[in-house]
Coordinates of C-alpha atoms and ligand atoms in Angstrom, one line a residue:
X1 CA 14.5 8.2 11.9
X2 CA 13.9 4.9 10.2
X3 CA 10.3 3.8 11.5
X4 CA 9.5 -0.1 12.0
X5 CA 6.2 -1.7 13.8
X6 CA 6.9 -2.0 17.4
X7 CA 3.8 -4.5 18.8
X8 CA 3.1 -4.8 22.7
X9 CA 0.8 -8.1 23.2
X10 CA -2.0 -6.8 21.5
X11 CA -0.3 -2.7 21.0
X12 CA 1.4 -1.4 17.9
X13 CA 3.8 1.8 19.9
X14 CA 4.3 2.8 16.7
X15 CA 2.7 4.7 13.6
X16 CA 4.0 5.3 9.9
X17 CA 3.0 8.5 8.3
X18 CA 3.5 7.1 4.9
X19 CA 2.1 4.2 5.3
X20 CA -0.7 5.8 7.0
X21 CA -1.9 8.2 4.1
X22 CA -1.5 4.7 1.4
X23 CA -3.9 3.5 4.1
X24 CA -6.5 6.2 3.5
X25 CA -5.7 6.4 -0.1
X26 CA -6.3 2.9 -0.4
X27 CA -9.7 2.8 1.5
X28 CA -10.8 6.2 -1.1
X29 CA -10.2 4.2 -3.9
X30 CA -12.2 1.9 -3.0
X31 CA -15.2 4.3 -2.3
X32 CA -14.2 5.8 -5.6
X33 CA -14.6 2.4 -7.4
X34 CA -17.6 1.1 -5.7
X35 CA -21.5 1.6 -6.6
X36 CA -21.7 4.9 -5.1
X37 CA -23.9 6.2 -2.5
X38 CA -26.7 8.4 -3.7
X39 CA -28.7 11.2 -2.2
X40 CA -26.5 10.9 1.2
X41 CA -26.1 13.7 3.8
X42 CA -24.6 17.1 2.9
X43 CA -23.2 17.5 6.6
X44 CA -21.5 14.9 9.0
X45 CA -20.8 14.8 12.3
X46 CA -18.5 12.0 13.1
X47 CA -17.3 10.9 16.5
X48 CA -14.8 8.3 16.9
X49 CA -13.7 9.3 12.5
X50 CA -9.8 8.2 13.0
X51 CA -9.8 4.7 12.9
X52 CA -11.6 1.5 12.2
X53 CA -15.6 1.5 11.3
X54 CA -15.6 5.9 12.0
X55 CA -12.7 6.6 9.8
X56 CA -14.0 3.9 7.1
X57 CA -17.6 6.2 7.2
X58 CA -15.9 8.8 7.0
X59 CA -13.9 8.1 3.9
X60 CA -17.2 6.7 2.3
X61 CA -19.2 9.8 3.0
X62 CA -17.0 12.4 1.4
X63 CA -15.5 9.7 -1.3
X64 CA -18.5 7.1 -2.4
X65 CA -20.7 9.4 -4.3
X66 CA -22.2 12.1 -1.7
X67 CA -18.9 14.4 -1.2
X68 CA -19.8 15.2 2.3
X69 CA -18.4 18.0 4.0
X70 CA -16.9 16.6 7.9
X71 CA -16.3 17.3 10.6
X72 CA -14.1 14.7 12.6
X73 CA -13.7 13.8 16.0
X74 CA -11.2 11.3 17.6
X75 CA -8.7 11.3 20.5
X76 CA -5.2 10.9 19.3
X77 CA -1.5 11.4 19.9
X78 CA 0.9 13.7 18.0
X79 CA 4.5 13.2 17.7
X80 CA 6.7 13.9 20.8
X81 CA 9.7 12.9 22.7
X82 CA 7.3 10.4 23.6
X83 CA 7.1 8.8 20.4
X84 CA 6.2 9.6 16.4
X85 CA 2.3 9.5 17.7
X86 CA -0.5 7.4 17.0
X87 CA -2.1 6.1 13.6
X88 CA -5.0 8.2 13.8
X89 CA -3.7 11.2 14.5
X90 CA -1.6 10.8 10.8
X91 CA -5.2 9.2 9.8
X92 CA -6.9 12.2 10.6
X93 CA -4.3 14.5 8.9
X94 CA -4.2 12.5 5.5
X95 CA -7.5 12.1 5.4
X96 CA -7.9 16.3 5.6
X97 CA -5.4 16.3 2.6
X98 CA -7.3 14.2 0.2
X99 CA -10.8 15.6 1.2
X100 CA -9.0 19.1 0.2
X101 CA -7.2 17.9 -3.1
X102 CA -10.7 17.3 -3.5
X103 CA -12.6 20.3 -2.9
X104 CA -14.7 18.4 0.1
X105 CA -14.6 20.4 3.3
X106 CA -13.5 18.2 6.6
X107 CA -12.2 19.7 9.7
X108 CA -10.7 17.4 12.7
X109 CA -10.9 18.4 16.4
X110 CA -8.8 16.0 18.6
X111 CA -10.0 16.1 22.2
X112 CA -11.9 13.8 24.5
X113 CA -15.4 13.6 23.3
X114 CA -16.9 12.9 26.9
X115 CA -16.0 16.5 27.7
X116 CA -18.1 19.2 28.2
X117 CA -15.5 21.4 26.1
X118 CA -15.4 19.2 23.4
X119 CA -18.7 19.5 23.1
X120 CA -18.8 23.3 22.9
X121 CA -16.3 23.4 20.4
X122 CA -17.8 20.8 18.3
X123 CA -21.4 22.9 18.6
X124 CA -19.5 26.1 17.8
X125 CA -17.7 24.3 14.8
X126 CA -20.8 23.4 13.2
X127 CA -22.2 27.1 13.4
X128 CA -19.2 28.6 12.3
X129 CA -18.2 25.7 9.4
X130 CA -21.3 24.1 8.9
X131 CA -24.2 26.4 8.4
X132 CA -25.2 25.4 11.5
X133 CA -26.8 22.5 10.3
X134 CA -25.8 18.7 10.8
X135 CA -27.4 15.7 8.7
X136 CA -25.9 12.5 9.6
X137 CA -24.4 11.8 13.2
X138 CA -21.7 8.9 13.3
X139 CA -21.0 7.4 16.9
X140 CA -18.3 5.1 16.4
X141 CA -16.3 6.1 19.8
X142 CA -14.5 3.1 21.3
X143 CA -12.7 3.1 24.5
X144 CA -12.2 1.1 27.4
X145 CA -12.9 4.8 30.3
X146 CA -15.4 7.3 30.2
X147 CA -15.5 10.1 32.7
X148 CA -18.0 10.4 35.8
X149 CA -19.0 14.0 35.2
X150 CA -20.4 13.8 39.1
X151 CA -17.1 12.8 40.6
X152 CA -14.4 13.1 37.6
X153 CA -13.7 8.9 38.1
X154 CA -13.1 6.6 35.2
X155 CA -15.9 4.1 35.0
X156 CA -13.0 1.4 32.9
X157 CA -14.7 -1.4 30.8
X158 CA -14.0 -4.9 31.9
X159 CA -14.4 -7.4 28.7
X160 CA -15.6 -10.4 30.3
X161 CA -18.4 -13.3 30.7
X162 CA -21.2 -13.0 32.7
X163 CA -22.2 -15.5 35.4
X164 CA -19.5 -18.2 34.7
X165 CA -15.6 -18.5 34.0
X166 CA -14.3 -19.0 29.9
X167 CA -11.6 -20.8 28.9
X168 CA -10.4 -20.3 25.7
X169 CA -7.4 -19.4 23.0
X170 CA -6.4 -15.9 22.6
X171 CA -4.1 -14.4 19.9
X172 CA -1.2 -12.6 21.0
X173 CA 0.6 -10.6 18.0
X174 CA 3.5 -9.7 19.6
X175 CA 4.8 -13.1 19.9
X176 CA 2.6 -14.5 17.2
X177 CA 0.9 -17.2 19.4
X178 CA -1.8 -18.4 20.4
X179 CA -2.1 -18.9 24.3
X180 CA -4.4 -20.3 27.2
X181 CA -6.6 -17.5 28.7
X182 CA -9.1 -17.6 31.1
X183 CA -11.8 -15.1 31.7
X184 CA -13.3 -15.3 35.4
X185 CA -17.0 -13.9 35.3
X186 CA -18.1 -9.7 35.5
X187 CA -18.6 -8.5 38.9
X188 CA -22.1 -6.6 39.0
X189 CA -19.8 -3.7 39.1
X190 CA -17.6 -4.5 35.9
X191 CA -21.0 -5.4 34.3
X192 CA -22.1 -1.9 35.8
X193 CA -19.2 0.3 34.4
X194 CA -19.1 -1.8 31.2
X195 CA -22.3 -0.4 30.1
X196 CA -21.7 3.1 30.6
X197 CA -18.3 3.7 29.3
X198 CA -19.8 1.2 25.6
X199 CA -23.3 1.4 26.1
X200 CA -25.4 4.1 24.4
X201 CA -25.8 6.7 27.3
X202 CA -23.1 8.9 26.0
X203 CA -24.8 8.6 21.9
X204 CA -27.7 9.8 23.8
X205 CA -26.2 12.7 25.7
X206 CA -24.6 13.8 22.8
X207 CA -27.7 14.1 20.6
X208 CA -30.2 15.2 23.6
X209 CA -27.8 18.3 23.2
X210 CA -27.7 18.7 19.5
X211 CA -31.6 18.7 19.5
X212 CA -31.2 21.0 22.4
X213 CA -28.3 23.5 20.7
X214 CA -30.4 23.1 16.8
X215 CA -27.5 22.0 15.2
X216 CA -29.4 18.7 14.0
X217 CA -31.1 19.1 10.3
X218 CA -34.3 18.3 9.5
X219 CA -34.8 14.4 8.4
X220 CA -31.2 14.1 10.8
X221 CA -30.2 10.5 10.9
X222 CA -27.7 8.8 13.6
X223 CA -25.8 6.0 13.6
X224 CA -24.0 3.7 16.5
X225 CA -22.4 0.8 15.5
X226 CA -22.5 -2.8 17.2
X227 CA -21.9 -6.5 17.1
X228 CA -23.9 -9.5 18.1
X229 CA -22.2 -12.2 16.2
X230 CA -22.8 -16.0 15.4
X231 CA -23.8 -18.1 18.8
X232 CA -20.2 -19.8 19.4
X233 CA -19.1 -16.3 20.3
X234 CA -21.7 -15.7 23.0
X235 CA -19.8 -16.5 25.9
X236 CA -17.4 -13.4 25.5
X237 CA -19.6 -11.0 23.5
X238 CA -23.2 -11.1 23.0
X239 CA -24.0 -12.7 27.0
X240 CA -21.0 -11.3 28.5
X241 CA -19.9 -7.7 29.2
X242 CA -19.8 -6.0 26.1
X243 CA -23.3 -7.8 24.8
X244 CA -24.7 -6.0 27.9
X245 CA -23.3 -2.9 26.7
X246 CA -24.7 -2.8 23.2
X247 CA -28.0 -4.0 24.4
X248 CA -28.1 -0.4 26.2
X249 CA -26.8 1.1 22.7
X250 CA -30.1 -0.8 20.9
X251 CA -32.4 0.7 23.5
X252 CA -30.8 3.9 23.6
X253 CA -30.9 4.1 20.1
X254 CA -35.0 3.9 20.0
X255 CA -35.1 6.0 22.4
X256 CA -33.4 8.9 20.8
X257 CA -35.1 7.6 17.9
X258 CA -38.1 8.9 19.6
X259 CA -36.4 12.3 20.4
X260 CA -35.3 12.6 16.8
X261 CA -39.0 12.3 15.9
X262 CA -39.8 16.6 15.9
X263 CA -37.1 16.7 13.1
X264 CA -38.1 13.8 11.4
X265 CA -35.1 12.5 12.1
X266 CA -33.9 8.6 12.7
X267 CA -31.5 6.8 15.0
X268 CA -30.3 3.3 14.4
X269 CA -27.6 1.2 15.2
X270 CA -25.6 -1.0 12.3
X271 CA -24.7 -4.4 13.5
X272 CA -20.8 -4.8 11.8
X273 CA -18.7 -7.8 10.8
X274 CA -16.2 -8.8 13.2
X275 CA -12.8 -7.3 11.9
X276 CA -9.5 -6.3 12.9
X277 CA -9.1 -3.0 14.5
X278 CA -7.6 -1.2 17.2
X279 CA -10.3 -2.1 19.2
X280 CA -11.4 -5.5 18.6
X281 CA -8.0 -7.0 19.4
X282 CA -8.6 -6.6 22.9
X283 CA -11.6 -9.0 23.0
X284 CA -9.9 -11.9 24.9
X285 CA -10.3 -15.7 22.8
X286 CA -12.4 -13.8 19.8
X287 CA -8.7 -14.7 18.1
X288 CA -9.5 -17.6 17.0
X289 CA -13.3 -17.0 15.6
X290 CA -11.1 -13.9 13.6
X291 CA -8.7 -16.1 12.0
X292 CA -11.8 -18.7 11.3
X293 CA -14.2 -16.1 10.1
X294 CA -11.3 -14.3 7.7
X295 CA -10.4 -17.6 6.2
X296 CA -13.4 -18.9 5.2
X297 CA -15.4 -15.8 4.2
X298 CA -11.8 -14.9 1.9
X299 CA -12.6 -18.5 0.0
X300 CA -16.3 -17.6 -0.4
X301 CA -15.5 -14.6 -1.6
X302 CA -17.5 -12.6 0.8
X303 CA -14.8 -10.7 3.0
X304 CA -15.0 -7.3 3.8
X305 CA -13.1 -4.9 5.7
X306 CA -14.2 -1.7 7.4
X307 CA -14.4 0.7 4.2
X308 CA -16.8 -2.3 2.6
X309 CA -19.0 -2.3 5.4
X310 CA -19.1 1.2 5.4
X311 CA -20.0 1.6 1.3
X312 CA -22.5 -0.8 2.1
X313 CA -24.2 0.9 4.7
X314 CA -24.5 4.4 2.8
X315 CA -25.3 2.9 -0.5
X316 CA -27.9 0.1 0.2
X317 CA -29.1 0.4 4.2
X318 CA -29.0 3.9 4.8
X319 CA -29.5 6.0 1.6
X320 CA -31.8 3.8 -0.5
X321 CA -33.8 4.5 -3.8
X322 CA -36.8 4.3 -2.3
X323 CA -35.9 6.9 0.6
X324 CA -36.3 4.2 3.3
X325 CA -33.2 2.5 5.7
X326 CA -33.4 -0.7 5.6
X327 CA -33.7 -2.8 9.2
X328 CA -34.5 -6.0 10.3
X329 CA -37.6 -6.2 12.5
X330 CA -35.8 -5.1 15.4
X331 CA -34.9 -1.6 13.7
X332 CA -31.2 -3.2 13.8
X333 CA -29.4 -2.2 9.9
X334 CA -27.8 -5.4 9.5
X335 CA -24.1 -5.5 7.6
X336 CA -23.4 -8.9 9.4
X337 CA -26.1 -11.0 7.2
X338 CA -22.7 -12.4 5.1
X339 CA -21.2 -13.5 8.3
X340 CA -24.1 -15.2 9.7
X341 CA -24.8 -17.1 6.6
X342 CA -25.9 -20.3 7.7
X343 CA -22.9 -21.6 5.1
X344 CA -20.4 -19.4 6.3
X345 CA -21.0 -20.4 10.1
X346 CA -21.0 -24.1 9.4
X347 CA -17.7 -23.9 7.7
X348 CA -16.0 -21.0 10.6
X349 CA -17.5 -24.2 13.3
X350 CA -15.6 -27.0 11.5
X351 CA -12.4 -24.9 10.9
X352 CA -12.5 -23.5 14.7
X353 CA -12.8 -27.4 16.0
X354 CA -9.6 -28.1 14.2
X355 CA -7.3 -24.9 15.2
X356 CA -5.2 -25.3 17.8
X357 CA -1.7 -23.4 19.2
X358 CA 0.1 -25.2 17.0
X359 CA -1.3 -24.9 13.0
X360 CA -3.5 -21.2 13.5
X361 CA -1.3 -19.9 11.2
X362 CA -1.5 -22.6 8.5
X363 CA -5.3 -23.4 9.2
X364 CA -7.2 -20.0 10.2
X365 CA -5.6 -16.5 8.5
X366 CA -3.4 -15.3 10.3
X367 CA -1.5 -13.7 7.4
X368 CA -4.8 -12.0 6.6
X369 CA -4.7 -10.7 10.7
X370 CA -1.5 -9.7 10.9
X371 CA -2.1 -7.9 7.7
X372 CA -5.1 -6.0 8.7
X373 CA -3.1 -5.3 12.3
X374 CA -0.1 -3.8 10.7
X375 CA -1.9 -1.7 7.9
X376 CA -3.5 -0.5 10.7
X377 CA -0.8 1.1 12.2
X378 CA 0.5 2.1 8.3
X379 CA 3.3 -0.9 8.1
X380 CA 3.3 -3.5 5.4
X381 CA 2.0 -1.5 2.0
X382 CA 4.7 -2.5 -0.7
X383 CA 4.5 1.1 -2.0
X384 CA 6.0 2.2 0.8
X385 CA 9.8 2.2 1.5
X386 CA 10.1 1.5 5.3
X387 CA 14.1 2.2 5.1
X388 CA 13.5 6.0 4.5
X389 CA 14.4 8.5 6.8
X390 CA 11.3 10.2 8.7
X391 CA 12.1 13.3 10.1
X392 CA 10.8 14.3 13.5
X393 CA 10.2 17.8 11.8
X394 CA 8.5 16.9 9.1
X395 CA 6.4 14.9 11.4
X396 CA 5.6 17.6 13.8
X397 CA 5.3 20.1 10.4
X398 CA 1.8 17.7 9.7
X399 CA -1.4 19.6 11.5
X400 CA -4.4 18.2 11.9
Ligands
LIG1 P1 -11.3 2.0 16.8 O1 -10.5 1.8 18.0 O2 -10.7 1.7 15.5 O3 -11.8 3.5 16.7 C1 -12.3 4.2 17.9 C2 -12.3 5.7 17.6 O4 -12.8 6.3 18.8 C3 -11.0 6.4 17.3 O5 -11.2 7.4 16.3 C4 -10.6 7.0 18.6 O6 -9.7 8.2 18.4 C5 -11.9 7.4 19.1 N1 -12.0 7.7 20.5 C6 -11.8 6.8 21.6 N2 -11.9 7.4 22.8 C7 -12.2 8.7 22.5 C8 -12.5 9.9 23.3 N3 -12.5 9.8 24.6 N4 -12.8 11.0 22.6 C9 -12.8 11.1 21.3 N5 -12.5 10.1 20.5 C10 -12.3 8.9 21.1 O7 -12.6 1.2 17.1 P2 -13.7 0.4 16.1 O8 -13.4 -1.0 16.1 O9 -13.8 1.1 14.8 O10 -15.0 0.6 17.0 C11 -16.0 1.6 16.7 C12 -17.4 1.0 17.0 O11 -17.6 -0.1 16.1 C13 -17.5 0.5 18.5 O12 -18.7 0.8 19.0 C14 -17.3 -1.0 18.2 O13 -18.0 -1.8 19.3 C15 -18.1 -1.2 16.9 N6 -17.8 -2.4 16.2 C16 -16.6 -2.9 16.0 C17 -16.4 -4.1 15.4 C18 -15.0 -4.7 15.1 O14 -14.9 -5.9 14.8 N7 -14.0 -3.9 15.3 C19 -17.6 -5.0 14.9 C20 -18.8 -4.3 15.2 C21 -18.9 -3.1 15.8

């Protein structure tokens, strides 16, 4: 079958294969090519490793100078009648290749990592493939429902404001516009739910039982990551829903912290750029600070995507010289300090002012969007030739 991006508002219903391993192969170059990460863990544990800021640690970890054996966790779709599958699940299988070609052990469990079984198998994985032993821990799991292990309901994430309505511009990429939206405040409920399906309960169940199960190395570190961003997106994320949530995440994360402390180990959460990813799409009217953001840090020279933040994180924040991560004075790593320039905001302020429905594309970057969007999903690499034939069996012959 020939493949071709099929896009639903804000949903790509489709996945290249090909397109999906230039994807990884791109982002290891990259790791390959960069200052290289230095005394960085032997063993990680990464949950949410298919797509986005997971996948882009991931790649960094066993490609950017520490060849770290992994072991992958993500919840993804294989081909079917339903459909050639999602992008991670080809992700997750390309990315096993390469770490192979290269002699760097990674194994990929799909499942649903609020599950008790998941969890078992992930705990029996690392005796049986890992010596037992983890020494990084990546949570990077985004999703909009999380599992009520009392009564086996969906608490479902509402991303909204808190206390009053928004109104605001909203890109949809399906019809390549940008339209009206309006965003009536949380409910004490929605604000409720929010929090435990993207707050940091679930980070700290995970790791209570790791401790618990001694499958955490001494001097283990763990990672979560989260956005605050620049004041004029406060309304939607840092004071509304999801700003609730990753408060919880920052207080979780000292208090595991704390739990980590009879290992020596060492939790922290990475505040990220704002980028394009499967996720971050659905963040009603953030469009428009995107295209803003993307176009002015590209001129200053100062963009990055996921795989930069990444390299970043292991080679200067995390795994440093002088064996010490480097935090602001709220224990936060910071990789948004080039966003939050005090030029770069000015410039994203006076460029926002002017967009409107009808020039986004030409004003903000909306090539540089759409890009990210489709690479995503393995569409628009020119090494690729989208008018091949894809069989479903050679599809389905792919494992993870
Ligand atoms: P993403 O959608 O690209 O990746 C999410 C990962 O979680 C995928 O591997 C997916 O398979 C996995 N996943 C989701 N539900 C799962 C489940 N039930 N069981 C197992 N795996 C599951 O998301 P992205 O954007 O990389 O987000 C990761 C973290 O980074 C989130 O905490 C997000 O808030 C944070 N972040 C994202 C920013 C952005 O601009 N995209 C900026 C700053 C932080």
């Amino acid at each position: 079958m020939i493949i071709s991006p099929v896009i639903k508002g804000v949903v790509a219903r489709s996945a290249h294969p090909l397109g999906c391993r230039e994807a990884v192969k791109q982002q290891i170059a990259y790791c390959q090519s960069a200052p290289q990460v230095h005394d960085g863990p032997k063993r990680a544990l990464i949950l949410g490793a298919s797509s986005g800021f997971g996948l882009a640690s991931r790649i960094s970890l066993s490609f950017g100078g520490s060849r770290t054996e992994t072991l992958g966790i993500s919840f993804e779709r294989g081909p079917s009648e339903k459909g050639v599958g999602s992008a991670g699940w080809y992700n997750n299988i390309y990315f096993r290749q390469e770490a192979e070609k290269a002699g760097v052990k990674s194994i990929n469990l799909i499942g649903d990592a609020f599950s008790p079984q998941t969890r078992e198998q992930v705990i029996r994985t690392i005796r049986e493939e890992f010596d037992g032993q983890i020494d990084l821990v990546i949570y990077s799991l985004a999703s909009g429902v999380r599992p009520d292990p009392q009564t086996g309901e969906f608490w479902r994430s509402a991303i909204k404001p808190i206390g009053h309505s928004i109104n605001g511009l909203t890109l949809d990429l399906e019809h390549e516009e940008l339209a009206e939206t309006s965003l009536s405040p949380a409910s004490d409920q929605e604000i409720h739910d929010t929090v435990k399906v993207m707050g940091g309960e679930d980070w700290e169940e995970w790791i209570t039982l790791l401790i618990k199960e001694g499958v955490l190395a001494d001097g283990c570190k763990t990672i979560a990551y989260s956005y605050i961003g620049p004041k004029s997106t406060y309304p939607i994320y840092h004071l509304g829903t999801l700003g609730q949530a990753k408060l919880d995440l920052h207080n979780k994360a000292d208090l595991i912290h704390q739990q980590l402390q009879d290992i020596k180990g060492e939790a922290h959460v990475a505040v990220c750029k704002a980028l394009v990813t499967k996720a971050s799409v659905f963040i009603p009217g953030f469009s428009p600070y995107l295209l803003a953001l993307f176009k002015v840090m590209k001129i200053m020279g100062l963009h990055e995507g996921c795989i930069e933040q990444a390299q970043r994180l292991f080679n200067s924040k995390l795994y440093t010289a002088a064996d010490e991560t480097v935090t602001d004075e709220n224990r936060l790593i910071r990789l948004d300090d080039w966003e939050l320039r005090d030029d770069v905001q000015l410039a994203v302020t006076e460029l926002m002012a002017e967009i409107t429905p009808e020039n986004f594309k030409q004003l903000g970057d909306f090539d540089g969007y759409q890009e990210d969007f489709l690479k995503l999903n393995g569409f628009g690499f020119d090494s690729i030739d989208y008018g091949q034939d894809i069989s479903m069996t050679f599809m389905e012959s792919l494992k993870p």
